[in-house]
Structures are given as structure tokens and as C-alpha cells.
C-alpha positions as CSV (number, residue, x, y, z in Angstrom):
1,M,29.6,100.6,157.5
2,S,30.9,101.6,160.8
3,A,31.4,99.0,163.5
4,S,28.9,98.8,166.3
5,P,30.2,99.3,169.8
6,A,29.9,95.6,170.6
7,S,32.1,94.6,167.5
8,L,34.9,96.9,168.6
9,I,36.2,93.8,170.5
10,P,37.1,91.2,168.0
11,R,36.2,88.3,170.3
12,P,33.7,89.7,172.8
13,L,32.6,86.4,174.4
14,L,36.2,85.4,175.1
15,F,37.0,88.9,176.4
16,W,34.2,89.0,179.0
17,T,35.0,85.4,180.0
18,G,38.5,86.5,180.7
19,V,37.4,89.5,182.6
20,A,35.0,87.4,184.7
21,L,37.9,85.0,185.5
22,T,40.2,87.8,186.5
23,C,37.5,89.4,188.7
24,A,36.9,86.0,190.4
25,G,40.6,85.7,191.3
26,V,40.7,89.3,192.6
27,V,37.5,88.9,194.6
28,E,39.1,85.8,196.3
29,H,42.1,87.8,197.3
30,L,39.8,90.6,198.5
31,W,37.9,88.1,200.6
32,M,41.1,87.0,202.2
33,F,42.0,90.6,203.0
34,I,38.6,91.2,204.6
35,D,39.0,88.0,206.6
36,S,42.3,89.4,208.1
37,A,40.3,92.2,209.8
38,S,40.7,90.4,213.2
39,M,44.5,90.6,212.8
40,N,44.4,94.4,212.1
41,F,44.5,93.6,208.3
42,H,48.0,92.2,208.7
43,M,48.7,89.4,206.2
44,A,52.5,89.2,206.5
45,R,53.8,85.7,206.6
46,M,50.4,84.1,206.3
47,G,51.6,81.9,203.5
48,M,50.0,81.3,200.1
49,S,47.0,79.0,200.6
50,S,45.8,76.7,197.8
51,A,42.8,79.0,197.3
52,M,45.1,81.9,196.8
53,W,47.2,80.0,194.3
54,A,44.0,79.0,192.4
55,A,42.9,82.6,192.5
56,M,46.2,83.7,191.1
57,A,46.0,81.1,188.3
58,A,42.5,82.4,187.5
59,I,43.8,86.0,187.2
60,V,46.7,84.9,184.8
61,V,44.4,82.8,182.6
62,G,41.7,85.6,182.6
63,V,44.2,88.3,181.6
64,V,45.7,86.1,178.8
65,L,42.2,85.2,177.4
66,S,41.0,88.8,177.5
67,G,44.3,90.0,176.0
68,F,44.0,87.5,173.1
69,A,40.4,88.6,172.6
70,V,41.2,92.3,172.0
71,V,44.1,91.8,169.6
72,P,42.9,92.3,166.1
73,P,43.1,89.1,164.0
74,R,45.7,89.0,161.2
75,T,44.3,89.2,157.7
76,A,45.4,86.9,154.9
77,G,46.0,89.8,152.5
78,P,45.7,93.5,152.3
79,A,42.3,94.8,153.4
80,A,40.3,97.6,151.9
81,P,40.6,100.9,153.7
82,P,37.7,101.1,156.2
83,A,35.1,103.8,155.8
84,L,35.7,106.6,158.2
85,A,33.1,106.8,161.0
86,R,31.2,110.0,161.3
87,T,32.3,111.8,164.5
88,T,30.3,114.5,166.3
89,T,31.2,117.0,169.0
90,A,29.4,114.8,171.5
91,S,31.5,111.7,170.6
92,R,34.7,113.7,170.8
93,R,33.8,115.1,174.2
94,R,32.9,111.6,175.4
95,L,36.3,110.3,174.2
96,I,38.1,113.1,176.0
97,A,36.2,112.3,179.2
98,V,36.9,108.6,179.0
99,L,40.6,108.9,178.2
100,S,41.0,111.5,181.0
101,F,39.4,109.0,183.4
102,A,41.9,106.4,182.1
103,L,44.8,108.7,182.8
104,L,43.4,109.5,186.3
105,V,43.3,105.8,187.2
106,D,46.8,105.4,185.6
107,Q,48.3,108.2,187.7
108,M,46.8,106.9,190.9
109,K,49.0,103.8,190.7
110,P,52.5,105.4,191.2
111,A,51.1,108.1,193.5
112,T,49.8,105.5,195.9
113,L,53.4,104.3,196.6
114,A,54.1,107.4,198.6
115,F,51.3,106.6,201.1
116,I,51.8,102.9,201.6
117,A,55.5,102.9,202.5
118,P,55.1,103.6,206.3
119,G,52.5,100.9,206.8
120,L,54.3,98.4,204.6
121,R,57.6,99.0,206.4
122,A,56.0,98.4,209.8
123,E,54.1,95.3,208.8
124,Y,57.0,93.6,207.1
125,H,59.6,94.9,209.6
126,L,61.8,96.5,206.9
127,S,64.7,98.9,207.0
128,A,64.7,102.1,205.1
129,S,67.0,100.6,202.5
130,D,64.7,97.6,202.1
131,V,61.5,99.6,201.5
132,A,63.4,101.8,199.0
133,W,63.2,98.8,196.7
134,L,59.4,99.4,196.3
135,P,59.6,102.6,194.2
136,T,62.7,101.4,192.4
137,V,61.0,98.2,191.2
138,A,57.7,100.0,190.4
139,L,59.4,102.7,188.4
140,S,61.6,100.2,186.6
141,G,58.3,98.5,185.7
142,T,57.0,101.8,184.3
143,V,60.1,102.2,182.1
144,L,59.6,98.7,180.6
145,G,55.9,99.3,180.3
146,S,56.4,102.5,178.4
147,L,58.6,100.7,175.8
148,V,56.3,97.7,175.6
149,W,52.9,99.4,175.4
150,G,54.2,102.2,173.2
151,R,55.4,99.7,170.6
152,A,52.2,97.6,171.0
153,A,50.2,100.7,170.1
154,D,51.8,100.9,166.7
155,R,51.5,97.2,166.1
156,I,48.0,96.1,167.4
157,G,46.3,99.5,167.8
158,R,45.7,102.2,170.3
159,R,42.4,100.9,171.6
160,A,43.6,97.3,172.0
161,T,46.7,98.5,173.9
162,I,44.6,100.7,176.3
163,L,42.4,97.7,177.0
164,L,45.4,95.4,177.6
165,A,46.8,97.9,180.1
166,S,43.5,98.1,181.9
167,L,43.4,94.3,182.2
168,F,46.8,94.4,183.9
169,F,45.5,97.1,186.2
170,L,42.6,94.8,187.1
171,G,44.8,91.8,187.8
172,T,47.5,93.6,189.8
173,T,45.0,95.1,192.3
174,V,45.8,91.9,194.3
175,C,49.1,93.6,195.3
176,G,47.2,94.4,198.5
177,A,46.9,90.8,199.5
178,M,50.5,89.6,199.1
179,P,51.7,87.9,202.3
180,T,55.4,88.5,201.6
181,F,57.4,91.6,200.7
182,T,58.9,89.8,197.7
183,G,55.4,89.1,196.4
184,T,54.5,92.8,196.9
185,L,57.5,93.8,194.9
186,V,56.6,91.5,192.0
187,M,53.0,92.7,191.9
188,C,54.0,96.4,192.1
189,G,56.5,95.8,189.3
190,L,53.7,94.3,187.1
191,M,51.5,97.2,188.1
192,G,54.2,99.6,187.0
193,L,54.4,97.7,183.7
194,A,50.7,98.4,183.2
195,A,50.9,102.0,184.2
196,G,54.0,102.8,182.1
197,G,52.4,103.0,178.7
198,M,49.0,104.5,179.2
199,L,50.1,108.1,178.7
200,P,51.8,107.8,175.3
201,V,49.0,105.6,173.9
202,V,46.3,108.0,175.0
203,Y,48.2,110.9,173.5
204,A,48.6,109.0,170.2
205,L,44.8,108.3,170.1
206,M,43.9,111.9,171.0
207,T,46.2,113.3,168.3
208,E,44.5,111.1,165.7
209,S,40.9,111.5,166.9
210,L,40.6,115.2,167.5
211,P,40.8,117.9,164.9
212,P,43.7,120.3,164.8
213,G,43.3,123.7,166.6
214,R,42.5,123.2,170.2
215,R,43.7,119.6,170.3
216,A,47.1,120.5,171.6
217,A,45.7,122.7,174.4
218,I,43.3,119.9,175.4
219,M,46.1,117.4,175.6
220,V,48.4,119.7,177.6
221,L,45.6,120.5,180.1
222,Q,44.7,116.8,180.2
223,A,48.3,115.8,181.0
224,G,48.6,118.3,183.8
225,L,45.2,118.0,185.4
226,T,45.1,114.2,185.4
227,T,48.5,114.0,187.0
228,T,47.3,116.4,189.7
229,G,43.9,114.6,190.0
230,G,45.6,111.2,190.3
231,Y,47.8,112.4,193.2
232,M,44.8,114.1,194.9
233,A,42.6,111.0,194.5
234,A,45.4,108.7,195.8
235,S,46.0,111.0,198.8
236,G,42.3,111.2,199.5
237,V,41.8,107.4,199.5
238,A,44.9,107.0,201.7
239,A,43.7,109.7,204.2
240,V,40.3,108.1,204.6
241,L,40.9,104.4,204.3
242,I,44.4,103.7,205.7
243,P,43.4,104.7,209.3
244,L,40.4,102.3,209.0
245,A,41.9,99.2,207.2
246,G,45.7,99.7,206.8
247,W,47.8,100.3,203.7
248,R,46.6,97.3,201.8
249,V,43.1,98.7,201.2
250,T,44.5,101.4,199.0
251,W,45.1,98.9,196.2
252,F,41.7,97.2,196.5
253,A,39.9,100.6,196.6
254,Q,41.0,101.2,193.0
255,L,39.2,98.0,191.8
256,P,35.9,99.7,191.1
257,L,37.6,102.4,189.1
258,V,39.4,99.8,186.9
259,L,36.1,98.0,186.3
260,I,34.4,101.2,185.3
261,L,37.3,101.9,182.9
262,I,36.9,98.5,181.3
263,A,33.1,99.0,181.1
264,L,33.6,102.3,179.3
265,N,35.6,100.6,176.5
266,R,32.7,101.0,174.1
267,W,33.4,104.8,174.1
268,I,37.1,104.3,173.0
269,P,37.1,103.8,169.3
270,E,40.2,102.8,167.4
271,S,41.9,105.6,165.5
272,A,40.4,105.6,162.0
273,A,43.6,107.1,160.6
274,F,45.7,104.3,162.3
275,T,43.4,101.6,160.9
276,A,43.5,103.1,157.4
277,R,47.3,103.2,157.5
278,Q,47.6,99.6,158.6
279,T,45.9,98.5,155.3
280,R,48.4,100.3,153.1
281,T,51.9,100.1,154.6
282,A,54.2,97.6,156.1
283,K,55.1,97.7,159.8
284,V,57.7,100.3,160.7
285,P,60.5,99.1,162.9
286,A,61.2,100.7,166.2
287,S,64.7,101.5,164.9
288,A,63.2,104.2,162.7
289,L,63.2,106.5,165.7
290,F,67.0,106.7,165.4
291,K,67.2,107.0,161.6
292,R,66.9,110.1,159.6
293,P,64.7,112.2,159.4
294,Q,63.6,111.2,163.0
295,T,67.1,111.2,164.6
296,A,67.1,114.9,165.6
297,K,63.5,114.7,167.0
298,T,64.4,111.6,169.1
299,L,67.5,113.2,170.5
300,V,65.7,116.4,171.4
301,V,62.7,114.6,173.0
302,S,65.1,112.3,174.9
303,A,67.1,115.2,176.3
304,Y,64.0,117.0,177.5
305,A,62.5,113.9,179.1
306,L,65.7,112.8,180.8
307,A,66.3,116.3,182.2
308,W,62.8,116.3,183.7
309,G,63.3,112.8,185.2
310,L,66.6,113.9,186.9
311,V,65.0,117.0,188.4
312,Y,61.7,115.4,189.5
313,W,62.7,111.8,190.5
314,G,66.1,112.8,191.7
315,F,66.3,116.4,193.1
316,I,62.7,117.0,194.1
317,T,62.5,113.5,195.8
318,F,65.1,114.7,198.4
319,L,63.9,118.4,198.6
320,P,61.2,117.8,201.3
321,S,63.6,116.0,203.7
322,Q,66.3,118.6,203.1
323,L,63.9,121.4,203.9
324,E,62.7,119.7,207.0
325,S,66.3,119.1,208.1
326,A,66.9,122.9,207.8
327,G,64.1,123.3,210.3
328,Q,64.0,127.1,210.6
329,H,61.7,127.6,207.6
330,G,58.8,125.5,208.9
331,M,58.4,123.9,205.5
332,S,56.9,120.4,205.8
333,A,56.9,117.7,203.1
334,A,53.1,117.8,203.2
335,T,53.1,121.5,202.4
336,L,55.5,121.0,199.5
337,L,53.4,118.3,198.0
338,F,50.3,120.4,198.4
339,I,52.0,123.3,196.7
340,S,53.1,121.0,193.9
341,S,49.6,119.8,193.2
342,L,48.0,123.2,193.5
343,L,50.4,124.9,191.2
344,A,50.0,122.3,188.5
345,I,46.5,123.7,187.6
346,P,47.3,127.3,186.7
347,T,50.7,126.2,185.3
348,C,49.2,123.7,182.9
349,A,46.4,126.1,181.9
350,L,49.0,128.8,181.0
351,G,51.2,126.2,179.3
352,A,48.3,125.0,177.1
353,W,47.4,128.6,176.1
354,L,51.0,129.5,175.2
355,Y,51.5,126.2,173.4
356,V,48.6,126.9,171.0
357,R,48.6,130.7,170.8
358,W,52.3,131.3,170.8
359,S,54.8,128.5,170.1
360,A,55.2,124.9,171.2
361,R,59.0,125.1,171.1
362,G,59.0,128.5,172.9
363,T,56.7,127.2,175.6
364,M,58.9,124.2,176.3
365,V,61.9,126.5,176.4
366,V,60.2,128.8,178.9
367,Y,59.3,126.0,181.3
368,A,62.8,124.6,181.0
369,A,64.1,128.1,181.8
370,L,61.8,128.4,184.8
371,T,63.1,125.1,186.2
372,V,66.7,126.2,185.6
373,A,66.2,129.6,187.2
374,A,64.8,127.9,190.4
375,L,67.6,125.4,190.5
376,L,70.3,128.1,190.1
377,T,68.7,130.2,192.8
378,L,68.8,127.3,195.2
379,A,72.4,126.7,194.2
380,A,73.2,130.3,195.0
381,V,71.3,130.8,198.3
382,G,71.0,127.2,199.5
383,L,68.4,126.5,202.2
384,D,69.7,129.3,204.4
385,G,68.1,132.1,202.5
386,S,65.2,134.2,203.6
387,R,61.8,132.4,203.8
388,P,60.1,134.5,201.1
389,I,62.9,133.8,198.6
390,L,62.9,130.1,199.5
391,L,59.1,129.8,199.1
392,A,59.1,131.6,195.8
393,T,62.0,129.5,194.5
394,V,60.3,126.2,195.4
395,M,57.0,127.4,193.8
396,V,58.8,128.3,190.6
397,L,60.6,124.9,190.6
398,F,57.3,123.0,190.9
399,A,55.7,125.3,188.3
400,G,58.5,124.6,185.9
401,T,58.6,120.9,186.3
402,A,54.8,120.6,186.1
403,G,54.9,122.5,182.8
404,V,57.7,120.3,181.4
405,I,55.9,117.0,182.1
406,A,52.6,118.4,180.8
407,L,54.2,119.5,177.5
408,I,56.5,116.6,176.6
409,G,53.8,113.9,176.0
410,P,51.5,116.0,173.7
411,Y,54.5,117.5,171.9
412,T,56.0,114.0,171.2
413,A,52.6,112.7,169.9
414,E,52.3,115.7,167.5
415,I,55.8,115.7,165.9
416,Y,56.2,112.0,165.0
417,P,54.6,110.2,162.1
418,M,51.6,108.1,162.8
419,A,53.4,104.8,162.1
420,I,55.8,105.3,165.1
421,R,53.8,107.7,167.2
422,G,53.1,105.2,170.0
423,T,56.7,103.9,169.9
424,A,58.0,107.5,170.2
425,G,55.7,108.4,173.0
426,G,56.7,105.2,174.9
427,W,60.4,106.0,174.4
428,A,60.0,109.5,175.7
429,A,58.1,108.2,178.8
430,A,60.6,105.5,179.4
431,V,63.5,108.0,179.2
432,G,61.8,110.4,181.7
433,K,60.9,107.6,184.1
434,S,64.4,106.2,184.0
435,G,65.4,109.2,186.2
436,G,63.6,107.2,189.0
437,A,66.1,104.4,188.5
438,F,69.4,106.3,188.8
439,G,68.3,109.8,189.8
440,P,67.9,109.2,193.6
441,P,71.2,107.3,194.0
442,L,73.0,110.0,192.1
443,I,71.5,112.8,194.2
444,A,72.1,110.9,197.4
445,L,75.7,110.6,196.5
446,I,76.0,114.3,195.7
447,L,74.3,115.3,199.0
448,S,77.0,113.4,200.9
449,V,79.8,115.6,199.5
450,P,80.6,119.3,200.5
451,G,78.1,121.7,199.1
452,G,75.1,119.3,199.5
453,I,71.9,120.7,198.1
454,R,73.7,123.5,196.3
455,T,75.9,121.1,194.4
456,A,72.9,118.9,193.6
457,A,71.0,121.8,192.2
458,M,73.8,122.8,189.9
459,V,74.3,119.2,188.7
460,V,70.6,118.7,187.7
461,A,70.4,122.2,186.2
462,L,73.0,121.4,183.6
463,P,70.9,118.7,181.7
464,M,67.9,121.0,181.8
465,V,69.9,123.9,180.2
466,L,71.1,121.5,177.5
467,A,67.6,120.2,176.9
468,G,66.2,123.7,176.6
469,L,68.9,124.7,174.1
470,A,68.2,121.5,172.1
471,V,64.5,122.3,171.8
472,A,65.2,125.9,170.9
473,V,67.8,125.0,168.2
474,R,66.6,121.7,166.8
475,G,63.0,121.3,168.1
476,S,60.2,120.7,165.7
477,N,57.2,122.9,165.4
478,P,53.9,121.0,165.7
479,Q,51.8,124.0,164.6
480,A,53.4,123.9,161.1
481,T,52.1,120.4,160.6
482,A,48.7,121.1,162.0
483,Q,48.2,124.0,159.6
484,T,48.7,122.0,156.4
485,P,45.6,120.7,154.5
486,E,46.6,117.1,155.0
487,G,47.3,117.4,158.8
488,A,50.0,114.8,159.7
489,T,50.4,113.5,156.1
490,P,53.8,115.2,155.5
491,L,55.1,113.5,158.6
492,D,53.9,110.1,157.4
493,A,55.5,110.8,154.0
494,E,58.8,110.9,155.8
495,L,58.3,107.3,156.9
496,D,57.0,106.3,153.5
497,E,60.3,107.4,152.0
498,L,62.1,105.3,154.7
499,V,60.3,102.0,154.8
500,S,57.5,101.7,152.2
501,S,57.5,100.0,148.8
502,E,57.9,101.9,145.6
503,A,54.2,102.0,144.9
504,V,53.4,103.3,148.4
505,A,56.1,105.9,148.2
506,A,54.8,107.0,144.8
507,Q,51.3,107.2,146.1
508,A,52.4,109.2,149.1
509,A,54.4,111.6,146.9
510,A,51.4,112.1,144.6
511,T,49.1,112.8,147.6
512,T,51.3,115.3,149.3
513,Q,52.9,116.7,146.1
514,L,56.4,116.3,147.6
515,P,59.6,116.0,145.5
516,G,61.4,112.7,145.1
517,R,58.6,110.9,143.5
518,G,60.7,108.6,141.5
519,G,62.5,106.8,144.5
520,T,63.6,103.2,144.1
521,A,62.1,100.3,145.9
522,R,64.1,98.7,148.7
């Protein structure tokens, strides 16, 4: 029998009690924010009242209760494999829509940081170096979150991990009511922790819930369009609400979206394939990512993600200010960001088509090459070239990087075995986002030496060249796996050989008709 929607949460009463407590704590903070309207919505140095401390305690208790409620209970012994639920085209479309909405909410979190910095700096009377801690702390949180949630997805399930991240989203909306800059940093770090792992977990669930064929194209499009949509939604909220109620309102404005996401949980089923695997194999350690036969995959994915992180978080972060300093081209930061968002749509559509119709590896190499070509052009002509060349180069750079980030997540989800798919996706996301931790200081240092932007372009082009070569030479081909009768079974057999008992290994060998059937138990 398939589970009813209500039973998808192991302890529903405890879960909704926790959600209610968390909401009560958030609403109390929201009321305090509304009460500050007479002070221009400035809450700096107001102090933490007893009511605020009580509300914070309610949030912590509520998140803990709800988190405990969604974690599947441990069974005393091996369970029977569950019957696979019958899926329909309508249910798959519903799943795609809900997960796309989850990614949209997820992408709004880091995108909002770009719009709150001016108001936050003015209210707290911060220097430029002080306010720079905000993105650093938030991005460091996303790195940690990618590792934590990716691993959690392989231990407690994809659905439970998505719900846990959503609960963290709900609790950390109170970032908009922190009276001190230190409190804001802490809450933004926790918000980054929640946002860091949503992408890899969603890709793992999509890979296991959609049939092969157009699955990869859907995921690539989803990755690119939700990134674009998240930025556009954050910019729209900021443009409308910040002039009315200040920078703090941008966090509270996301509260209804998070509540909708939690309410839609009934349409996020657990991966049936993941559940079935949990009943027949032991847990696979995270260290399996760095053991054969996964070592080459991990090195290739890491190189590709790190190269993107250096270009995006390092080089592109400084490009708008460098162009504005040049002056003569009339290129504003706003124009560049608009171009970046606009180009992501056709870029990701083309990438999805090439990924499915041509070659996954080839598509990744093409977008890496586009990024390298743009960087080398900037290194050759600098910012003193003609306006048409500069505009074309910047457009190609944004197109290349948009394609790279849209491809890396789905690619990682498809090439790794199910047992470590979430862990692998979390690792790739963490490596890419780590560029936000050391990329900006590195580029700032390079910009201070002779050569400036030209030298910086050359420096970040080199890792992308190496990453493209690594994909071309040692990259895996997801299409080859998708075309086999058993889908991802050959990938899972690799892990069975590595960590399973003799009986499980023999069963996997019999199922997939692979050689090496008589392996010894470890």
C-alpha cells in the first residue's frame, strides 16, 4: 500500500506543533518590526527584550520539534522493500513545480544580500570592510550547509532534508529584526546554512523521481531559470518594499513563501528508489567519494565547481565596479546584473538541449570554453577596448558562467550512485561556493598589482581551462547510464562492490550481470 499524503510525515502532530511554535516566534519579531515604524523601521541598538528572547526560544524549540518529527524512525531490523507508488504524468509535473518553487525560495536568500547592504551599512554605521563580513559569513554558511544537507539527504532521505531546510528558512526570517550587527551576522549565517543544501538535495530527488530521457533537460532548465527567477524576485521585492519600509522588510516579505513551501510538502514524496535501497544496504560513508571508482568523478566535479566559484564569486564580483571606474563605456552595475539575468534564460535553454541531444561532457566543455574565451579577451584588451567588443565579451562571460552553474548540479546528480548522490551534490555545491570565501580577497589582491583586471582575468581563466580539460578527458557520460535497462543500477553496483556484504554484492551482480560475482565479504 502506498502512503497517504498525511503519513508522509512520521509524526504529523509533533511536526505541526513545532511549525506553530516557530511561526509564533517569527510573528512576535515581525510585530516588533512593525512597531518600529515610528523610528523609520530602525531597530539598531534597541536591545533584546524579554519578549524577543522568549520568541527566539520558541523558534529554536519549534524547529527542533519539527525537525525530529520529519526524521524517519529507526527500525529494529531490516524492513521489507516498500511497494512502489504508481506515478502519473500529473504527479511528476506537480513534483517539478513544487521543487522549482523550493529552489526559487532558496535562491532568493543569497540574492537578497546584494540589496540590503546599503541600508544595513547606514543603520549600523558600518565601514565598507565591516559590511563585507555579511556576504562572507552568509556564503560560509552555504558551504557548511551544502556539506551537512547533502550528507543528510543520504542518511535520512531527500524529502526529510528538504523539509528540514524549509524549517530553517522559516526560523531565520527573523534576521530582519536583529537589533545588532552581530545578531544579523549570526542569523544570516544560519540562513546560509539552510540555503546551502537545497540544490543538491532537489537534484537527487529529481534524478530518482523522473524517468530518463528529458529528465536531464528539465533539471538543467530548472537550475538556470530558478537562479534567474530567484534574483529577479529578490530584486523586485527590494525595489518595491525597501523605499517603503527599509532593508529589514525584505526578509519578512519571504515569510509567506516559506509557509507556502511547507504547506506544499504533501506533494514532495520520498524517492521510492532511495527508500528501497535503504532496506537492503548498509550506510555508505562520505569517504566513498574519494575512493575508487568514485575518485576520478569527484576530482573532475570539484575542479569544475571550483573554477566556476573563482570566476563568479571572485572575478565577476569586481567586474561591475571596475567597469564603472573605467567610466567611458557607460556600463553600470545595474546594467550588467540585468544582462546576467536576461542571458541565463536562452543560455540555459540551449545548454539543456545540447546536454540531452548531443553530449553532457561536450556541453560542459563548451560552456567552460566560452568562459575562458571571454576571460582571455578581457585579458588581451582590458577595459580600454571598443564598446562593442567589451559588451560582447561581458555577454559571453555571463553566458558561459550561467551555463556552467546550470550544468554542474544535474551532472553531479546523474553520474554518482544513489547511495552517495546527495553527499556528492553537497560536496560539489560546497566547493563552488567556497569561491565566495577566498575568491574576493584573492582578486582584490591581484587588482592591486600592475596589470589589474587583465592579470585577474588570466589568473581565473587557468582553473577553468584545467577544469574543461578534466571534463573532456576524464568526465563521465550520464547518457550511457540513462540508456541501460536498469537505469542507475550499474552505478549502484559500484558501491555494492565497495561497501556491501557478500550477499548484497552477489545479489547486485546477479541483477546487473556484472563480472566479479564471487567477491569476498569485508
